[in-house]
Coordinates of C-alpha atoms and ligand atoms in Angstrom, one line a residue:
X1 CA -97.9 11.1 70.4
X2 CA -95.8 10.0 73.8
X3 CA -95.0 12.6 75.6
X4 CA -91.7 11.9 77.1
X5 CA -90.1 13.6 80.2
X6 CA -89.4 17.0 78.8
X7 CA -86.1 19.1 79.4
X8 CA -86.3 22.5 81.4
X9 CA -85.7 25.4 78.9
X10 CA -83.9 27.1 81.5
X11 CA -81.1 25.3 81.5
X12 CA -80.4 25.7 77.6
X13 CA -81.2 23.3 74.7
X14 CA -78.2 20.9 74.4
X15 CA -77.7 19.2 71.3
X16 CA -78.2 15.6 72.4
X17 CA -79.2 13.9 74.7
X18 CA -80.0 10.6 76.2
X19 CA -83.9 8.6 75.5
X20 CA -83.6 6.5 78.9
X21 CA -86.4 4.0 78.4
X22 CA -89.0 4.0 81.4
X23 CA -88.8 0.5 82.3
X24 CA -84.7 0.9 82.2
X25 CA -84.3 0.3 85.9
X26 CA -87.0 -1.5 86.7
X27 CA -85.5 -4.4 84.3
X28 CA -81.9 -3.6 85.4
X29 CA -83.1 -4.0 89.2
X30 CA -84.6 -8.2 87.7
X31 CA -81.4 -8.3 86.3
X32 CA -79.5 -7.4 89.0
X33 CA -81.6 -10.2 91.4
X34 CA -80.4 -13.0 88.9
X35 CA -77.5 -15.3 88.8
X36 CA -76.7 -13.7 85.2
X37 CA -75.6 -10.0 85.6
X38 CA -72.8 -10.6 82.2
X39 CA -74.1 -12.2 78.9
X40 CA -76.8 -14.6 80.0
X41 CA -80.4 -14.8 78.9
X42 CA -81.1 -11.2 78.6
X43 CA -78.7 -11.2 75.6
X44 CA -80.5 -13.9 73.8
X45 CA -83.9 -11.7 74.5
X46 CA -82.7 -8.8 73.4
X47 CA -81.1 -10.8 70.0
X48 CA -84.3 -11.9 69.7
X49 CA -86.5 -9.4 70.0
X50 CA -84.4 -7.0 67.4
X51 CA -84.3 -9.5 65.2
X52 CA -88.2 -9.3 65.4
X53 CA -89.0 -6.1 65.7
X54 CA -85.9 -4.5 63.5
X55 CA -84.4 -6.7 60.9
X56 CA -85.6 -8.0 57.8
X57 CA -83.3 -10.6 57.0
X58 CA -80.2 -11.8 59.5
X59 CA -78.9 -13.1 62.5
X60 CA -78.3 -10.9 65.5
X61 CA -75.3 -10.8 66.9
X62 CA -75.2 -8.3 70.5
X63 CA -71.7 -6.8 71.3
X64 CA -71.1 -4.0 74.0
X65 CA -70.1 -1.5 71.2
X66 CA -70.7 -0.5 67.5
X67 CA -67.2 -0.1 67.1
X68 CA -66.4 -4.1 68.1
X69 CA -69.5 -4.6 65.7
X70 CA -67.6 -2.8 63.2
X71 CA -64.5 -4.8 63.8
X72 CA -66.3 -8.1 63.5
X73 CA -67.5 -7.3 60.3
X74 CA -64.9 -7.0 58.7
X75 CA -63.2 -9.7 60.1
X76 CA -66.3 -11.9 58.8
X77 CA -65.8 -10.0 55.5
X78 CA -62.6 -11.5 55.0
X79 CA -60.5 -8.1 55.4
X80 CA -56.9 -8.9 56.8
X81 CA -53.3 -7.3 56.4
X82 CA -53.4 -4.8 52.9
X83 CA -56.7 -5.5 52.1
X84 CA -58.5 -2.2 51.2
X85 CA -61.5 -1.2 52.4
X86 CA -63.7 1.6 50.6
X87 CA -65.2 3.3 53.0
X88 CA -66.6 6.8 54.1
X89 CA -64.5 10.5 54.1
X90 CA -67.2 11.2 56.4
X91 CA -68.2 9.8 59.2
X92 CA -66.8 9.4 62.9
X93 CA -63.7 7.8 63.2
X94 CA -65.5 4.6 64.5
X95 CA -65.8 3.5 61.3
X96 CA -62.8 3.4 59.7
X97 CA -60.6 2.8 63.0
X98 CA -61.2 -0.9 63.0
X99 CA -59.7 -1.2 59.3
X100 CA -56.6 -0.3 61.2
X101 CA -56.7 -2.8 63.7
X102 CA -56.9 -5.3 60.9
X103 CA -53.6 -3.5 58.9
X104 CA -56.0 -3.3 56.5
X105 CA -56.1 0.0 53.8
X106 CA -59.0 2.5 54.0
X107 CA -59.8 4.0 50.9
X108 CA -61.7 7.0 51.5
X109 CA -64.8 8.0 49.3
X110 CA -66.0 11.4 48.8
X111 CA -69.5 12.5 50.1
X112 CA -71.9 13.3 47.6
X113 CA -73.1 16.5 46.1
X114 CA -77.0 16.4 47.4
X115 CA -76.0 14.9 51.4
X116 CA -73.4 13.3 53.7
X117 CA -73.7 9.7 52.8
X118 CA -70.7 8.7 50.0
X119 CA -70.7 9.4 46.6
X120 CA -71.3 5.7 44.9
X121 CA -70.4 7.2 41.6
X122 CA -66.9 6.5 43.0
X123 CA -67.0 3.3 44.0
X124 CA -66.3 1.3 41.2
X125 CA -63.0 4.3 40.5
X126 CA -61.8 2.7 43.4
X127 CA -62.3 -0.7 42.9
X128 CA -58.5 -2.7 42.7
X129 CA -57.7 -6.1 43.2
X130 CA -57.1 -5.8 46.9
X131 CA -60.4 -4.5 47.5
X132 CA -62.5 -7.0 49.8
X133 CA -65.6 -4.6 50.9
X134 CA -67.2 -1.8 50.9
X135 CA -68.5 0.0 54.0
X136 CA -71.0 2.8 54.1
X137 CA -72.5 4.8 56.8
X138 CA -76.0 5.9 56.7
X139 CA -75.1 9.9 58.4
X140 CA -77.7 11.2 59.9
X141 CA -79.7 8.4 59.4
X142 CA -80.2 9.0 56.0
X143 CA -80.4 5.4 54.0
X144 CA -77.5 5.5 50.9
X145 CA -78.6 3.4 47.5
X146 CA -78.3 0.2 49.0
X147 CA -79.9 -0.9 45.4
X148 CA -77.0 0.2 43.6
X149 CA -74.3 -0.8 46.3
X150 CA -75.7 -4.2 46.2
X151 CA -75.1 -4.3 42.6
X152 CA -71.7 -3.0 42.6
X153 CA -70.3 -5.6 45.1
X154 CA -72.2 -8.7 43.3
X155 CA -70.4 -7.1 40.0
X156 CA -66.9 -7.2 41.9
X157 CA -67.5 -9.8 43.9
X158 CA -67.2 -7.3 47.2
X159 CA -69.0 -7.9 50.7
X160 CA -71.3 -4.8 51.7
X161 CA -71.3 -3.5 55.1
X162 CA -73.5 -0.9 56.4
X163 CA -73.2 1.3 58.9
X164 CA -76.3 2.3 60.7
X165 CA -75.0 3.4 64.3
X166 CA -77.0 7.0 63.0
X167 CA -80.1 5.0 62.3
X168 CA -82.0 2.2 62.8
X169 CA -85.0 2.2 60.9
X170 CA -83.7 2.6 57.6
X171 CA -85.7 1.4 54.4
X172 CA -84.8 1.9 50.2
X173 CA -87.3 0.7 48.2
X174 CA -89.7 -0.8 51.0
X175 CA -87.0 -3.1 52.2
X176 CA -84.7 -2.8 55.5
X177 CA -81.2 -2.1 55.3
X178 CA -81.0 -6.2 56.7
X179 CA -82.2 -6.8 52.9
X180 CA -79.2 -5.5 50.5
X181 CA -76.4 -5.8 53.3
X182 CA -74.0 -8.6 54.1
X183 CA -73.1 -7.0 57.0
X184 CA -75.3 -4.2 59.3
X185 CA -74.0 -2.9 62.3
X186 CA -75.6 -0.5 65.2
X187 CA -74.3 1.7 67.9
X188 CA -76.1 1.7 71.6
X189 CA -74.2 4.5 72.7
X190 CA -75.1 7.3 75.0
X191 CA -76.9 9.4 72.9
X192 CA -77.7 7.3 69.8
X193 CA -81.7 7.0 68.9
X194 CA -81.7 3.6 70.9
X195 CA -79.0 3.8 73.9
X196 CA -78.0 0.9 76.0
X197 CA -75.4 3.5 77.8
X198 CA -73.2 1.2 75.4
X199 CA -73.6 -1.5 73.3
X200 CA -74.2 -2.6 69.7
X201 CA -75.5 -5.2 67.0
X202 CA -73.7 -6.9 64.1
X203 CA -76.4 -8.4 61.8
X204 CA -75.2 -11.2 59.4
X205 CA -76.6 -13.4 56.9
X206 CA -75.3 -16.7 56.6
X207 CA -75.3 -19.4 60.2
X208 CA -71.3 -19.8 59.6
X209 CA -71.1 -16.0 59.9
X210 CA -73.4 -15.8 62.9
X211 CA -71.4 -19.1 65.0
X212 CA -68.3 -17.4 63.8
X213 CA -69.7 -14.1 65.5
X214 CA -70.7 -15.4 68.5
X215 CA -67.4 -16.8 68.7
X216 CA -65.3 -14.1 68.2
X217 CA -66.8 -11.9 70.7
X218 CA -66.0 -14.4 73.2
X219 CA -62.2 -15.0 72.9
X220 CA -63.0 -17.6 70.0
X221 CA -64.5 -20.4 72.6
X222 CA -67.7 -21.9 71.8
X223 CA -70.2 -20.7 74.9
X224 CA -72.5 -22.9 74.2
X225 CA -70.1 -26.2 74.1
X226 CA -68.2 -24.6 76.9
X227 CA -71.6 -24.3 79.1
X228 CA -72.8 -27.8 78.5
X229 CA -69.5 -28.5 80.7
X230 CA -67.3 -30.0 78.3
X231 CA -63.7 -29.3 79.3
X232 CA -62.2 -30.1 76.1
X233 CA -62.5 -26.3 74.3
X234 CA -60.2 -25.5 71.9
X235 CA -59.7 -22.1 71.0
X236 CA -58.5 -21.9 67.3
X237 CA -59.0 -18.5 66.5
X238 CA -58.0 -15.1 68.7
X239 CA -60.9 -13.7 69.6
X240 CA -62.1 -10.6 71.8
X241 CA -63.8 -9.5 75.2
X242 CA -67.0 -7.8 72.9
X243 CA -70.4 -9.6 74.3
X244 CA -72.8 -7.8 75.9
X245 CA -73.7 -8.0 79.5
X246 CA -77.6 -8.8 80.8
X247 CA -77.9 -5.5 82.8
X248 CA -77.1 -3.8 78.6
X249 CA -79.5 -6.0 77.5
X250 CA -82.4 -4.9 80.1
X251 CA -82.2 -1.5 79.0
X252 CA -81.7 -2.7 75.6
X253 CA -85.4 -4.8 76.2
X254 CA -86.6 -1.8 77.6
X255 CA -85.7 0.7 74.6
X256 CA -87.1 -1.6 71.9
X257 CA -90.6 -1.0 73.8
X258 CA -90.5 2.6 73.2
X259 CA -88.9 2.6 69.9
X260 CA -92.2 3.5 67.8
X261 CA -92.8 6.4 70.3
X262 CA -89.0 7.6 69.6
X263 CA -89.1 7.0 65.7
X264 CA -92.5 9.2 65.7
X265 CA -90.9 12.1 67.9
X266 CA -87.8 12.6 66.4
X267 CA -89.8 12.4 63.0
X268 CA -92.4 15.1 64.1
X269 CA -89.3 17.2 65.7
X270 CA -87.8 17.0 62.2
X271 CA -90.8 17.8 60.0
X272 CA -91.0 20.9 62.3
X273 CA -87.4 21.9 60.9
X274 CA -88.2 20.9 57.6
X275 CA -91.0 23.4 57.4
X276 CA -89.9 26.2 59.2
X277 CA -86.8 25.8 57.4
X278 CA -88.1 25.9 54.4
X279 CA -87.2 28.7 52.6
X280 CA -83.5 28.4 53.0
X281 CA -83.9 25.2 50.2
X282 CA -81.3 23.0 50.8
X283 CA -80.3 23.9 54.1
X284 CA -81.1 20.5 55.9
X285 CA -78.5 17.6 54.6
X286 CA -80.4 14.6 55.4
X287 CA -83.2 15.4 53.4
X288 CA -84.8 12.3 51.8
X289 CA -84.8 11.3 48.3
X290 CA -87.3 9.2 46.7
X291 CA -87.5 5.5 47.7
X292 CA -85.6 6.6 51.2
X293 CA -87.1 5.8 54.8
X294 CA -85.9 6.7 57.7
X295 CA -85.7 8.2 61.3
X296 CA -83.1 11.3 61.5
X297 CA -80.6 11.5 64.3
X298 CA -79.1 14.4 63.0
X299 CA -80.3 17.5 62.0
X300 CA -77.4 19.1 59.7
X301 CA -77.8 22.5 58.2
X302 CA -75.3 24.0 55.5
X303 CA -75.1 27.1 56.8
X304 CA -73.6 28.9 53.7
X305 CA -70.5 30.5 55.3
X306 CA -72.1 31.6 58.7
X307 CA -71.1 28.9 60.8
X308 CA -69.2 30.3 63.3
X309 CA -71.5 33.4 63.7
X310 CA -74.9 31.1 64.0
X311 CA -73.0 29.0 66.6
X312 CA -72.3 31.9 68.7
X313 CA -75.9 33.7 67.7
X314 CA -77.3 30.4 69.4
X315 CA -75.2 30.3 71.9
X316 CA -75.9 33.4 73.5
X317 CA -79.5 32.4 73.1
X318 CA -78.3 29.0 75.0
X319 CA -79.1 26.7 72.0
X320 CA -76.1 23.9 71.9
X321 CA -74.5 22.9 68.0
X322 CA -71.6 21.8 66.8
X323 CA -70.0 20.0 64.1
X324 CA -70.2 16.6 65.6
X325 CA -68.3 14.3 62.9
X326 CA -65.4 15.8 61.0
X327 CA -63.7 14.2 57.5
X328 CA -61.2 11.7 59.0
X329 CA -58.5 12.3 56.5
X330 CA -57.7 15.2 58.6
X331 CA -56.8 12.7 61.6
X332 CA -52.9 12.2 62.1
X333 CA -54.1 8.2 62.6
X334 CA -55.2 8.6 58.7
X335 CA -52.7 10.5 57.3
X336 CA -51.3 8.0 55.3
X337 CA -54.7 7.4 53.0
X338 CA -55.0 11.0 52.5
X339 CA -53.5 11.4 48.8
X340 CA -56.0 12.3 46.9
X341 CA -58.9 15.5 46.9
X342 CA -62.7 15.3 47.4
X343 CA -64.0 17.8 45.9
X344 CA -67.5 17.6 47.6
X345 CA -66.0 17.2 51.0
X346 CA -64.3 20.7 50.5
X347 CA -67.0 22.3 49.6
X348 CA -69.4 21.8 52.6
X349 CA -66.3 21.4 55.1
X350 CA -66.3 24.8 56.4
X351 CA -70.3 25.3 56.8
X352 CA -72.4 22.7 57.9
X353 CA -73.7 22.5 61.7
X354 CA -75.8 20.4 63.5
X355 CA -79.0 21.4 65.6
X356 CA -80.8 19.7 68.3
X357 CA -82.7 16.8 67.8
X358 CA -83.6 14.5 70.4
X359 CA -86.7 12.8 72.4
X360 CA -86.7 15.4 75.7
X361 CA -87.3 18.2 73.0
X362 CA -90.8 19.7 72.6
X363 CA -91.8 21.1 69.2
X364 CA -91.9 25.0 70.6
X365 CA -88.3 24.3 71.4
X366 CA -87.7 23.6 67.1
X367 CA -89.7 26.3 66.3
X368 CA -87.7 28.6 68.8
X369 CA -84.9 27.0 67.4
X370 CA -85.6 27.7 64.0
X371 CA -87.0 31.5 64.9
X372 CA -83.1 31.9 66.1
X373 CA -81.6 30.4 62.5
X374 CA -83.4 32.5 60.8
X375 CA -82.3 35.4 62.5
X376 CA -78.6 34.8 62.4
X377 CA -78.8 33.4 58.3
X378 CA -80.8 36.1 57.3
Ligands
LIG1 C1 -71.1 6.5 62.2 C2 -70.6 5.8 63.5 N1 -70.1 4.5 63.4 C3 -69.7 3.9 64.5 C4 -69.8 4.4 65.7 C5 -69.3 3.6 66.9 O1 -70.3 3.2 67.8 P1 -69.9 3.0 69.3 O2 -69.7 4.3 70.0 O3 -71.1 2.3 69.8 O4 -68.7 2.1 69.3 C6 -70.4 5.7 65.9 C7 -70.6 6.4 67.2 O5 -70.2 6.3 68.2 C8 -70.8 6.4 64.7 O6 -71.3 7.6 64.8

């Protein structure tokens, strides 16, 4: 396994942290050198070579966050004013914040009993005839039953987005995400498994939806028309100020050649929990279930009503947690699609914490990690 540049215990173990690729400067310093430091041909690259190395079936569409990626798809969805959207209690507010822009209505789904992803059992509950789509985030990383979404919006005639900015390797069944979705988006941010600093990819499926991308993150002009030096550019649609720049792209170019490395650490660093963790049974959320795939970016523990007093035991011994997401129907911005109970949500609400998990850890680090759990849930 790559050993990459390892943290110094001394100055704590923080939660997460950022994988800067080796080669990130180096290609930022070519960039840099070029005519093309905005989107130029370091986008197309990096389109490229996710598409090769990451998606199964799609187009990729790079944007310079997986929040405008979100906001794209579901403009490509078809989502507009009073449409409703079901979407995840869960998650960070990333997700459902774009539904807003749109004046659209999120319709928040319970998480289920057995981890954090949604509880599909509600989905068709939901279902009225204002519903255009159905988004789900992968939390943790942790793939949902794409099989049975997929079968739930053919039935209804919905358009499934997926939100993977926890993961990006996620497989059910032997196939990619890219396979059930109509629409998968990821997040480059900070401290994401793959970071640009900031950045993101939509994936769609169909060539209309992919010129209709490019597009829209480019105030609705046609680049390509526009470059060939055609003055004559209408613009027929609004569009935004969401492409991604060449210098993203270079790190972006740069990640994707240490992405194996990252997948197998984080893996290892999770196995690590998973067995010294062991005998508290379901204590780690992301767990996988049969026909699931995936690299974990969180570690999330139910901690069974000692929340605040394992935070504080691990802080003393200078371990970082924290809750990181928190349900969004508790958000003022949300308030108004806040009407009904979840059950599940409530349950969990007031013990689950997330440990450390990223690529500067070192597996003595989990283990002390773990050591110290065990001695505050005991
Ligand atoms: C689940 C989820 N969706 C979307 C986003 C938004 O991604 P970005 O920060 O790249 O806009 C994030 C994180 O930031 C996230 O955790």
């Amino acid at each position: 396994m790559k050993e990459f540049p390892v943290m110094d215990p001394r100055e704590g173990i923080p939660i997460l942290y950022p994988h800067v690729p080796s080669n990130a400067g180096k290609y930022i310093e070519e960039v840099l050198s070029t005519r093309w430091i905005g989107q130029g041909p370091k986008v197309n690259q990096f389109e490229d070579e996710f598409s090769k190395k990451i998606v199964e079936n799609g187009y990729s569409v790079a944007v310079n966050s997986g929040t405008s990626a979100l906001h794209l798809a579901y403009i490509l969805a078809g989502v507009t004013e009073a449409s409703e959207v079901i979407c995840p209690l869960f998650t960070c507010t990333a997700t459902n914040i774009p539904i807003l822009y749109l004046d659209a209505v999120p319709v928040f789904t319970d998480i289920s009993k057995s981890s954090l992803n949604i509880d599909i059992d509600e989905v068709e509950t939901l279902i009225t005839s204002k519903t255009v789509a159905v988004c789900v985030v992968d939390y943790g990383g942790l793939p949902n039953d794409y099989i049975r979404l997929r079968e739930i919006c053919d039935k209804y005639g919905l358009r499934l987005i997926v939100d993977c900015a926890h993961a990006v390797d996620t497989y059910r069944n032997g196939h990619h995400v890219t396979h059930y979705a109509d629409y998968v988006i990821y997040s480059f941010q900070a401290i994401k498994t793959m970071t640009t600093g900031d950045g993101g990819m939509l994936i769609v499926k169909s060539l209309s939806d992919y010129e209709n991308a490019k597009r829209l993150r480019w105030f609705g002009i046609d680049r390509a028309s526009k470059q060939k030096g055609v003055w004559k550019n209408d613009v027929t649609e609004v569009g935004f100020k969401y492409q991604m720049t060449d210098i993203t792209a270079a790190i972006g170019l740069a990640s994707l050649e240490e992405l194996n490395e990252i997948f197998q650490k984080r893996r290892c660093l999770y196995q690590i929990y998973q067995s010294c963790l062991e005998e508290f049974g379901d204590l780690l959320l992301e767990k996988s279930d049969s026909g699931s795939d995936f690299t974990p970016w969180l570690v999330t523990l139910n901690t069974k009503g000692k929340r605040l007093a394992l935070m504080n035991h691990l802080r003393e011994k200078n371990i970082e947690s924290a809750q990181v997401h928190y349900r969004n129907d508790q958000y003022t911005i949300f308030q108004d699609y806040a009407q009904r109970s979840f059950p599940n949500m409530d349950k969990i609400e007031d013990h689950y914490l997330v440990l450390p998990l990223h690529t500067k850890l070192k597996p003595e680090h989990v283990e002390r990690i773990c050591d110290e759990v065990k001695k505050a849930l005991r």
